[in-house]
Tab-separated table of C-alpha atoms in Angstrom:
chain	number	residue	atom	x	y	z
A	1	MET	CA	-7.666	-54.040	22.408
A	2	SER	CA	-9.934	-54.227	19.405
A	3	LYS	CA	-8.752	-53.245	15.903
A	4	LEU	CA	-11.295	-50.258	15.910
A	5	LYS	CA	-9.915	-48.995	19.199
A	6	LYS	CA	-6.279	-49.102	18.086
A	7	THR	CA	-7.209	-47.303	14.844
A	8	LEU	CA	-8.942	-44.622	16.695
A	9	LEU	CA	-6.092	-44.371	19.238
A	10	ALA	CA	-3.569	-44.025	16.402
A	11	ILE	CA	-5.682	-41.257	14.835
A	12	ILE	CA	-5.932	-39.257	18.140
A	13	VAL	CA	-2.095	-39.593	18.796
A	14	LEU	CA	-1.414	-38.554	15.160
A	15	VAL	CA	-3.767	-35.360	15.520
A	16	ILE	CA	-2.058	-34.502	18.825
A	17	ILE	CA	1.330	-34.678	17.146
A	18	VAL	CA	0.312	-32.765	14.110
A	19	TYR	CA	-1.305	-30.163	16.505
A	20	LEU	CA	1.817	-29.799	18.719
A	21	ALA	CA	3.872	-29.394	15.642
A	22	LEU	CA	1.816	-26.430	14.306
A	23	PRO	CA	3.122	-22.865	14.653
A	24	TYR	CA	2.169	-21.038	17.865
A	25	TYR	CA	-0.298	-18.720	15.936
A	26	VAL	CA	-1.954	-21.596	14.250
A	27	LYS	CA	-2.751	-23.228	17.314
A	28	HIS	CA	-4.185	-20.238	18.842
A	29	ALA	CA	-6.231	-19.444	15.878
A	30	ILE	CA	-7.730	-23.021	16.070
A	31	ILE	CA	-8.551	-22.616	19.682
A	32	HIS	CA	-10.043	-19.037	19.406
A	33	GLN	CA	-11.384	-19.345	15.701
A	34	TYR	CA	-12.606	-15.745	14.353
A	35	PRO	CA	-11.722	-12.539	16.111
A	36	GLY	CA	-14.184	-10.941	18.437
A	37	ILE	CA	-14.803	-7.602	19.953
A	38	GLU	CA	-13.629	-8.846	23.477
A	39	ASP	CA	-10.466	-10.418	22.521
A	40	TYR	CA	-8.576	-8.178	24.910
A	41	LYS	CA	-9.545	-10.997	27.493
A	42	ILE	CA	-7.473	-13.622	25.608
A	43	PHE	CA	-4.315	-11.428	24.965
A	44	HIS	CA	-1.736	-9.540	27.156
A	45	ASN	CA	-2.421	-5.793	27.218
A	46	ARG	CA	-0.784	-2.512	27.737
A	47	VAL	CA	-2.804	0.293	29.513
A	48	VAL	CA	-3.116	3.549	27.693
A	49	GLU	CA	-3.506	5.849	30.581
A	50	ALA	CA	-6.160	8.411	30.812
A	51	GLY	CA	-5.627	11.744	32.605
A	52	THR	CA	-8.113	14.275	33.855
A	53	TYR	CA	-11.736	13.521	32.546
A	54	ILE	CA	-13.331	16.077	30.273
A	55	PRO	CA	-17.004	14.839	29.976
A	56	TRP	CA	-19.176	15.372	26.914
A	57	GLU	CA	-22.212	17.420	27.456
A	58	LYS	CA	-25.605	16.144	26.460
A	59	ASP	CA	-27.564	18.059	23.970
A	60	SER	CA	-30.874	19.493	24.948
A	61	ALA	CA	-32.495	17.189	22.330
A	62	TYR	CA	-30.454	14.127	23.813
A	63	ASN	CA	-32.198	10.852	22.639
A	64	THR	CA	-35.471	12.751	21.447
A	65	MET	CA	-34.489	12.277	17.662
A	66	MET	CA	-35.802	9.160	16.138
A	67	ILE	CA	-34.317	6.887	13.449
A	68	ASN	CA	-36.708	5.450	11.090
A	69	GLN	CA	-37.718	1.890	11.412
A	70	ALA	CA	-36.168	0.774	8.054
A	71	THR	CA	-32.793	2.269	8.851
A	72	MET	CA	-32.835	0.817	12.354
A	73	ASP	CA	-33.642	-2.711	10.947
A	74	LYS	CA	-30.479	-2.288	8.770
A	75	ILE	CA	-28.562	-1.137	11.679
A	76	GLU	CA	-29.671	-4.150	13.983
A	77	SER	CA	-29.130	-6.709	11.321
A	78	TYR	CA	-25.307	-6.285	11.826
A	79	ASP	CA	-25.357	-7.000	15.420
A	80	PRO	CA	-24.470	-3.498	17.017
A	81	VAL	CA	-23.364	-2.929	20.519
A	82	ALA	CA	-23.089	0.801	20.294
A	83	LEU	CA	-24.326	3.785	18.202
A	84	LEU	CA	-23.338	7.350	19.150
A	85	VAL	CA	-23.970	10.692	17.495
A	86	ILE	CA	-22.249	13.864	18.662
A	87	GLN	CA	-22.835	17.295	17.214
A	88	ASP	CA	-21.239	20.590	18.394
A	89	GLN	CA	-19.506	18.602	20.991
A	90	LYS	CA	-22.444	17.441	22.617
A	91	ILE	CA	-23.975	14.009	22.662
A	92	LEU	CA	-27.295	14.102	20.596
A	93	TYR	CA	-27.830	10.300	20.517
A	94	GLU	CA	-26.651	7.152	21.832
A	95	GLN	CA	-27.973	3.627	21.951
A	96	TYR	CA	-26.454	0.488	23.325
A	97	TRP	CA	-27.189	-3.364	22.834
A	98	GLU	CA	-26.413	-6.673	24.489
A	99	GLY	CA	-25.844	-5.219	27.831
A	100	TYR	CA	-23.094	-2.825	26.761
A	101	SER	CA	-22.801	0.710	27.999
A	102	ASP	CA	-20.947	3.906	27.546
A	103	SER	CA	-17.934	2.473	29.610
A	104	SER	CA	-17.899	-1.095	27.954
A	105	LEU	CA	-14.552	-1.988	26.274
A	106	SER	CA	-14.592	-3.214	22.669
A	107	ASN	CA	-11.915	-3.886	20.192
A	108	SER	CA	-11.188	-1.163	17.539
A	109	PHE	CA	-9.726	-3.657	15.085
A	110	SER	CA	-8.287	-1.793	12.054
A	111	ALA	CA	-9.629	1.570	13.259
A	112	ALA	CA	-6.439	1.523	15.295
A	113	LYS	CA	-4.458	2.132	12.202
A	114	SER	CA	-5.775	5.685	12.052
A	115	ILE	CA	-4.423	6.242	15.683
A	116	VAL	CA	-0.940	4.848	14.547
A	117	GLY	CA	-1.111	7.421	11.608
A	118	LEU	CA	-1.622	10.339	14.081
A	119	LEU	CA	1.284	8.998	16.184
A	120	ILE	CA	3.502	9.593	13.215
A	121	GLY	CA	2.461	13.074	13.036
A	122	ALA	CA	3.113	13.772	16.719
A	123	ALA	CA	6.556	12.289	16.393
A	124	ILE	CA	7.358	14.557	13.478
A	125	ASP	CA	6.070	17.491	15.684
A	126	ASP	CA	8.351	16.397	18.329
A	127	GLY	CA	11.362	16.214	16.035
A	128	ALA	CA	11.761	12.450	16.518
A	129	ILE	CA	10.999	11.871	12.847
A	130	LYS	CA	12.085	14.417	10.228
A	131	SER	CA	9.237	13.907	7.847
A	132	VAL	CA	7.047	11.498	6.209
A	133	ASP	CA	9.722	11.130	3.495
A	134	GLN	CA	12.227	9.640	5.929
A	135	LYS	CA	13.418	6.078	5.380
A	136	VAL	CA	12.027	3.288	7.609
A	137	ALA	CA	15.600	1.853	7.504
A	138	ASP	CA	16.698	4.895	9.636
A	139	PHE	CA	14.697	3.458	12.554
A	140	LEU	CA	14.655	-0.405	11.780
A	141	PRO	CA	17.846	-2.202	10.894
A	142	SER	CA	15.918	-5.084	9.135
A	143	PHE	CA	14.864	-2.623	6.534
A	144	LYS	CA	18.425	-1.813	5.314
A	145	GLU	CA	18.384	-4.560	2.726
A	146	GLY	CA	16.431	-6.646	0.318
A	147	GLY	CA	14.862	-3.573	-1.338
A	148	LYS	CA	13.408	-2.506	1.874
A	149	GLU	CA	15.742	0.273	2.321
A	150	GLN	CA	13.657	2.158	-0.396
A	151	ILE	CA	10.430	2.245	1.736
A	152	THR	CA	9.656	5.577	3.300
A	153	ILE	CA	7.211	6.409	6.295
A	154	LYS	CA	4.826	7.963	3.700
A	155	ASN	CA	4.909	4.610	1.702
A	156	LEU	CA	3.628	2.936	4.844
A	157	LEU	CA	1.192	5.645	5.647
A	158	THR	CA	-0.434	5.250	2.314
A	159	MET	CA	-0.482	1.469	2.168
A	160	SER	CA	2.005	1.454	-0.798
A	161	SER	CA	5.120	-0.225	0.759
A	162	GLY	CA	5.396	-2.911	-1.670
A	163	LEU	CA	5.819	-5.479	1.213
A	164	ASP	CA	4.933	-9.139	0.400
A	165	TRP	CA	1.651	-9.548	2.347
A	166	ASP	CA	-1.690	-11.396	1.935
A	167	GLU	CA	-4.532	-9.484	3.530
A	168	ALA	CA	-6.643	-12.537	4.087
A	169	TYR	CA	-8.788	-12.933	7.112
A	170	ALA	CA	-10.455	-16.351	6.800
A	171	SER	CA	-7.246	-18.284	5.953
A	172	LEU	CA	-5.760	-20.193	8.837
A	173	PHE	CA	-2.208	-19.810	7.426
A	174	SER	CA	-2.310	-16.284	6.227
A	175	PRO	CA	0.308	-13.620	7.471
A	176	THR	CA	-2.712	-11.623	8.879
A	177	THR	CA	-3.810	-14.446	10.931
A	178	ALA	CA	-0.174	-14.871	12.080
A	179	ALA	CA	0.079	-11.279	12.948
A	180	TYR	CA	-3.071	-11.487	15.103
A	181	TYR	CA	-2.195	-14.641	17.038
A	182	THR	CA	1.782	-14.620	16.863
A	183	ASN	CA	3.824	-13.979	20.161
A	184	ASP	CA	6.485	-12.268	17.985
A	185	LEU	CA	5.471	-9.395	15.944
A	186	ARG	CA	9.132	-8.245	15.523
A	187	LYS	CA	10.383	-11.526	14.028
A	188	LEU	CA	7.274	-11.378	11.626
A	189	VAL	CA	8.223	-7.851	10.635
A	190	ASN	CA	12.016	-8.498	10.374
A	191	ASP	CA	11.374	-11.429	8.046
A	192	LEU	CA	9.365	-9.403	5.525
A	193	LYS	CA	10.182	-9.445	1.948
A	194	MET	CA	9.524	-7.120	-1.030
A	195	THR	CA	7.242	-7.970	-3.800
A	196	GLU	CA	7.104	-4.726	-5.796
A	197	GLU	CA	8.652	-1.217	-5.791
A	198	PRO	CA	7.129	1.055	-2.962
A	199	GLY	CA	5.081	4.101	-3.859
A	200	ARG	CA	3.578	2.783	-6.791
A	201	ARG	CA	0.508	0.761	-5.917
A	202	TYR	CA	-2.081	0.987	-3.147
A	203	TYR	CA	-2.546	-2.491	-1.404
A	204	TYR	CA	-4.291	-2.719	1.907
A	205	ARG	CA	-1.651	-4.296	4.303
A	206	SER	CA	-2.205	-4.392	8.195
A	207	ILE	CA	1.443	-4.978	8.452
A	208	ASP	CA	2.308	-1.433	7.038
A	209	SER	CA	0.755	-0.075	10.240
A	210	GLU	CA	2.587	-2.386	12.507
A	211	VAL	CA	5.911	-1.235	10.931
A	212	LEU	CA	4.749	2.264	11.465
A	213	ALA	CA	4.333	1.705	15.096
A	214	MET	CA	7.868	0.149	15.406
A	215	VAL	CA	9.087	3.299	13.827
A	216	VAL	CA	7.452	5.498	16.347
A	217	GLN	CA	8.632	3.324	19.173
A	218	ALA	CA	12.312	3.450	17.780
A	219	ALA	CA	12.003	7.155	17.276
A	220	THR	CA	10.560	8.169	20.515
A	221	GLY	CA	11.977	5.385	22.850
A	222	LYS	CA	8.480	4.912	24.028
A	223	THR	CA	5.816	2.082	23.536
A	224	ILE	CA	3.060	3.442	21.517
A	225	SER	CA	0.764	3.058	24.362
A	226	GLU	CA	2.802	5.415	26.396
A	227	TYR	CA	3.124	7.795	23.484
A	228	THR	CA	-0.581	7.559	22.668
A	229	SER	CA	-1.461	8.390	26.322
A	230	GLU	CA	1.128	11.230	26.458
A	231	LYS	CA	0.191	12.987	23.134
A	232	TYR	CA	-3.587	12.331	22.909
A	233	TRP	CA	-5.420	10.138	25.358
A	234	LYS	CA	-4.677	12.525	28.389
A	235	ASN	CA	-4.984	15.577	26.470
A	236	MET	CA	-8.444	14.675	24.989
A	237	GLY	CA	-9.897	13.995	28.301
A	238	ALA	CA	-10.714	10.414	27.905
A	239	ARG	CA	-12.719	8.945	30.810
A	240	HIS	CA	-11.367	5.536	30.980
A	241	ASP	CA	-7.866	3.950	30.408
A	242	ALA	CA	-7.805	2.031	27.054
A	243	LEU	CA	-6.075	-1.220	26.479
A	244	TRP	CA	-3.850	-2.026	23.575
A	245	CYS	CA	-3.443	-5.769	22.916
A	246	LEU	CA	0.188	-7.180	22.935
A	247	ASP	CA	1.759	-10.202	21.075
A	248	HIS	CA	3.085	-11.449	24.447
A	249	GLU	CA	3.362	-10.050	27.987
A	250	ASN	CA	5.391	-6.755	28.000
A	251	GLY	CA	5.657	-7.313	24.234
A	252	MET	CA	4.880	-5.170	21.210
A	253	GLU	CA	1.347	-3.759	20.513
A	254	LYS	CA	-0.743	-5.310	17.800
A	255	ALA	CA	-0.614	-1.626	16.451
A	256	TYR	CA	-2.790	-2.401	13.317
A	257	CYS	CA	-5.773	-3.410	15.456
A	258	CYS	CA	-6.700	-4.038	18.918
A	259	PHE	CA	-7.176	-0.589	20.815
A	260	ASN	CA	-9.848	-1.367	23.066
A	261	SER	CA	-12.068	1.599	24.489
A	262	ASN	CA	-15.601	2.674	24.564
A	263	ALA	CA	-17.999	4.480	22.083
A	264	ARG	CA	-17.837	7.927	23.917
A	265	ASP	CA	-13.899	7.738	24.135
A	266	PHE	CA	-13.527	6.516	20.718
A	267	ALA	CA	-15.473	9.676	19.632
A	268	ARG	CA	-12.720	11.714	20.850
A	269	TRP	CA	-10.501	10.701	17.835
A	270	GLY	CA	-13.337	11.924	15.468
A	271	GLN	CA	-13.661	15.179	17.447
A	272	LEU	CA	-9.834	15.728	17.110
A	273	MET	CA	-10.260	15.364	13.409
A	274	LEU	CA	-13.069	17.868	13.323
A	275	ASN	CA	-10.928	20.156	15.333
A	276	ASN	CA	-7.938	19.937	12.856
A	277	GLY	CA	-5.726	18.369	15.652
A	278	LYS	CA	-6.618	20.743	18.336
A	279	TRP	CA	-8.280	20.140	21.833
A	280	GLY	CA	-9.467	22.938	23.921
A	281	ASP	CA	-6.747	25.622	23.400
A	282	LYS	CA	-3.897	23.043	22.736
A	283	GLN	CA	-2.853	21.856	19.237
A	284	LEU	CA	-1.979	18.169	19.832
A	285	ILE	CA	-0.852	17.648	16.154
A	286	SER	CA	-0.041	20.084	13.433
A	287	GLU	CA	-2.953	21.346	11.175
A	288	THR	CA	-0.805	20.596	8.109
A	289	TYR	CA	-0.570	16.894	9.095
A	290	MET	CA	-4.069	16.611	9.706
A	291	ALA	CA	-4.931	18.080	6.416
A	292	GLU	CA	-2.303	15.747	4.716
A	293	THR	CA	-3.989	12.698	6.684
A	294	VAL	CA	-7.401	13.225	4.916
A	295	SER	CA	-5.996	14.125	1.442
A	296	PRO	CA	-6.625	11.144	-0.902
A	297	VAL	CA	-3.567	9.592	-2.291
A	298	THR	CA	-5.037	9.852	-5.960
A	299	TYR	CA	-1.431	9.425	-7.458
A	300	LEU	CA	-1.736	5.885	-6.407
A	301	THR	CA	-3.821	3.139	-8.068
A	302	ASP	CA	-5.458	0.192	-6.512
A	303	ASP	CA	-5.752	-3.413	-7.800
A	304	ASN	CA	-8.640	-2.262	-10.120
A	305	GLY	CA	-6.514	0.399	-11.766
A	306	LEU	CA	-8.393	3.039	-10.216
A	307	HIS	CA	-6.989	6.146	-8.651
A	308	VAL	CA	-7.234	5.992	-4.717
A	309	ASP	CA	-9.739	8.746	-3.777
A	310	TYR	CA	-10.809	6.903	-0.611
A	311	TYR	CA	-7.691	6.830	1.511
A	312	GLY	CA	-5.009	9.131	3.207
A	313	TYR	CA	-2.661	8.618	5.898
A	314	GLN	CA	-4.216	5.459	7.591
A	315	TRP	CA	-7.754	7.240	7.387
A	316	TRP	CA	-10.491	6.259	5.097
A	317	ILE	CA	-12.422	9.012	3.179
A	318	ILE	CA	-16.089	8.792	1.953
A	319	ASN	CA	-17.886	11.342	-0.069
A	320	TYR	CA	-21.749	11.041	0.914
A	321	LYS	CA	-24.667	13.249	0.483
A	322	GLY	CA	-22.212	16.090	-0.491
A	323	TYR	CA	-20.048	15.732	2.554
A	324	LYS	CA	-16.448	14.664	2.603
A	325	ILE	CA	-16.212	12.251	5.641
A	326	PRO	CA	-12.880	10.944	7.020
A	327	TYR	CA	-13.356	7.916	9.056
A	328	MET	CA	-11.706	5.117	11.108
A	329	ARG	CA	-12.753	1.566	10.176
A	330	GLY	CA	-12.383	-1.895	11.676
A	331	ILE	CA	-13.242	-5.531	10.464
A	332	LEU	CA	-16.275	-6.057	12.292
A	333	GLY	CA	-17.952	-2.776	11.528
A	334	GLN	CA	-16.042	-0.513	13.924
A	335	TYR	CA	-16.395	2.998	12.805
A	336	VAL	CA	-15.747	6.646	13.833
A	337	PHE	CA	-16.968	9.055	11.098
A	338	ALA	CA	-16.004	12.780	11.343
A	339	ILE	CA	-18.416	14.991	9.393
A	340	PRO	CA	-16.990	18.415	9.246
A	341	GLY	CA	-20.035	19.985	7.234
A	342	LYS	CA	-22.253	18.914	10.359
A	343	ASN	CA	-19.554	19.467	13.069
A	344	ALA	CA	-20.498	15.829	14.013
A	345	VAL	CA	-18.901	12.638	14.980
A	346	VAL	CA	-20.702	9.201	14.651
A	347	VAL	CA	-19.391	6.031	16.364
A	348	ARG	CA	-20.601	2.487	15.666
A	349	LEU	CA	-19.326	-0.631	17.383
A	350	GLY	CA	-20.616	-4.258	16.909
A	351	HIS	CA	-19.978	-7.804	15.829
A	352	LYS	CA	-20.197	-7.753	12.011
A	353	ARG	CA	-20.131	-5.668	9.024
A	354	SER	CA	-21.569	-6.388	5.456
A	355	ASP	CA	-19.623	-8.708	3.207
A	356	GLU	CA	-20.923	-6.369	0.332
A	357	LEU	CA	-18.640	-3.559	-0.957
A	358	ILE	CA	-19.898	-0.493	-2.682
A	359	GLY	CA	-16.814	0.764	-4.297
A	360	PRO	CA	-14.181	0.724	-1.457
A	361	ASN	CA	-16.952	1.180	1.135
A	362	ARG	CA	-18.786	-1.531	3.122
A	363	LYS	CA	-22.687	-1.470	2.520
A	364	ASP	CA	-23.360	-1.425	6.292
A	365	MET	CA	-21.580	2.080	6.662
A	366	TYR	CA	-24.545	3.783	4.716
A	367	ALA	CA	-27.124	2.590	7.363
A	368	TYR	CA	-24.988	4.354	10.225
A	369	LEU	CA	-24.413	7.459	8.078
A	370	ASP	CA	-28.200	7.583	7.005
A	371	ALA	CA	-29.224	7.325	10.792
A	372	ALA	CA	-26.856	10.065	11.649
A	373	PHE	CA	-28.435	12.467	8.963
A	374	GLN	CA	-31.810	11.727	10.306
A	375	ILE	CA	-30.753	12.896	13.612
A	376	LEU	CA	-28.417	15.732	12.960
A	377	ASN	CA	-29.666	19.298	13.004
């Protein structure tokens, strides 16, 4: 064997040894690279069962309203797969791209955090959780030491837990990458350390939402998929079952992300917000909790030293064109906007978002809101 062949063989063997020695999540991150909107196909999932279907009506002006070309060019520059506008509980406009339809599954990414926030409210209504001021340690034994015993559910809801976490998406070895590809979310949570006092500083941590989900599961004795189905998905009349990605077969939901559904069913979360927690004649979650959910946590400051007027209980808040708009948000431009002043819901799903921030908001958001305001009555 030539010297060159021996060298190449040695390199190949070394690469294989190094790869096999890598943590489980790193190997899977290398294989799958960057997250995509159909990642439910690479993970195990748990079904969020739908119940009796309650269809959306179509408005008499359905798809007759036009979005101007300049705005549409901006929208299409971010590779959308769905744009939906609902007003007065009727579909006013919808468009799909790349062969997607009104029943195509797409990953919510971090928009799922807003669902988790509402599960906390349901558990409080059910008496499974006393209040948002209850300590996490009452539910999770690993939070009874190391300073974590100070953390309340409210600290998690408002991203002010003080847990040591790096919300980096592009880093192969970041804890966020680990959370996405790990096969053991519970170990990841149990091993968390504190870095600062809770309730003092807002810092966006995906793990805060995962801990909330574990609290819900411990409090109710149900998986969050089961609890979501029971408290919301069936009651809201979703057309299709949703899928929630798991860390392993029959494992824990990736609660901070990865609720897979379609534009029309995602819109039901926005409509629930417009309805102040009510669906039909049934109050699914208390009006008080819904109001708290969209009340900015201005008593907290962010890394820029600014008071947080853009976040509540796992829901984002934007003020635009004179309207206060609560919304759900995911990393690839997954948005569900609730516009109370217009009694409207806007859903956008797609492959990417703007890298540019305008304050705490992504630049692409304004294209979808501008399109909606062009369409809305």
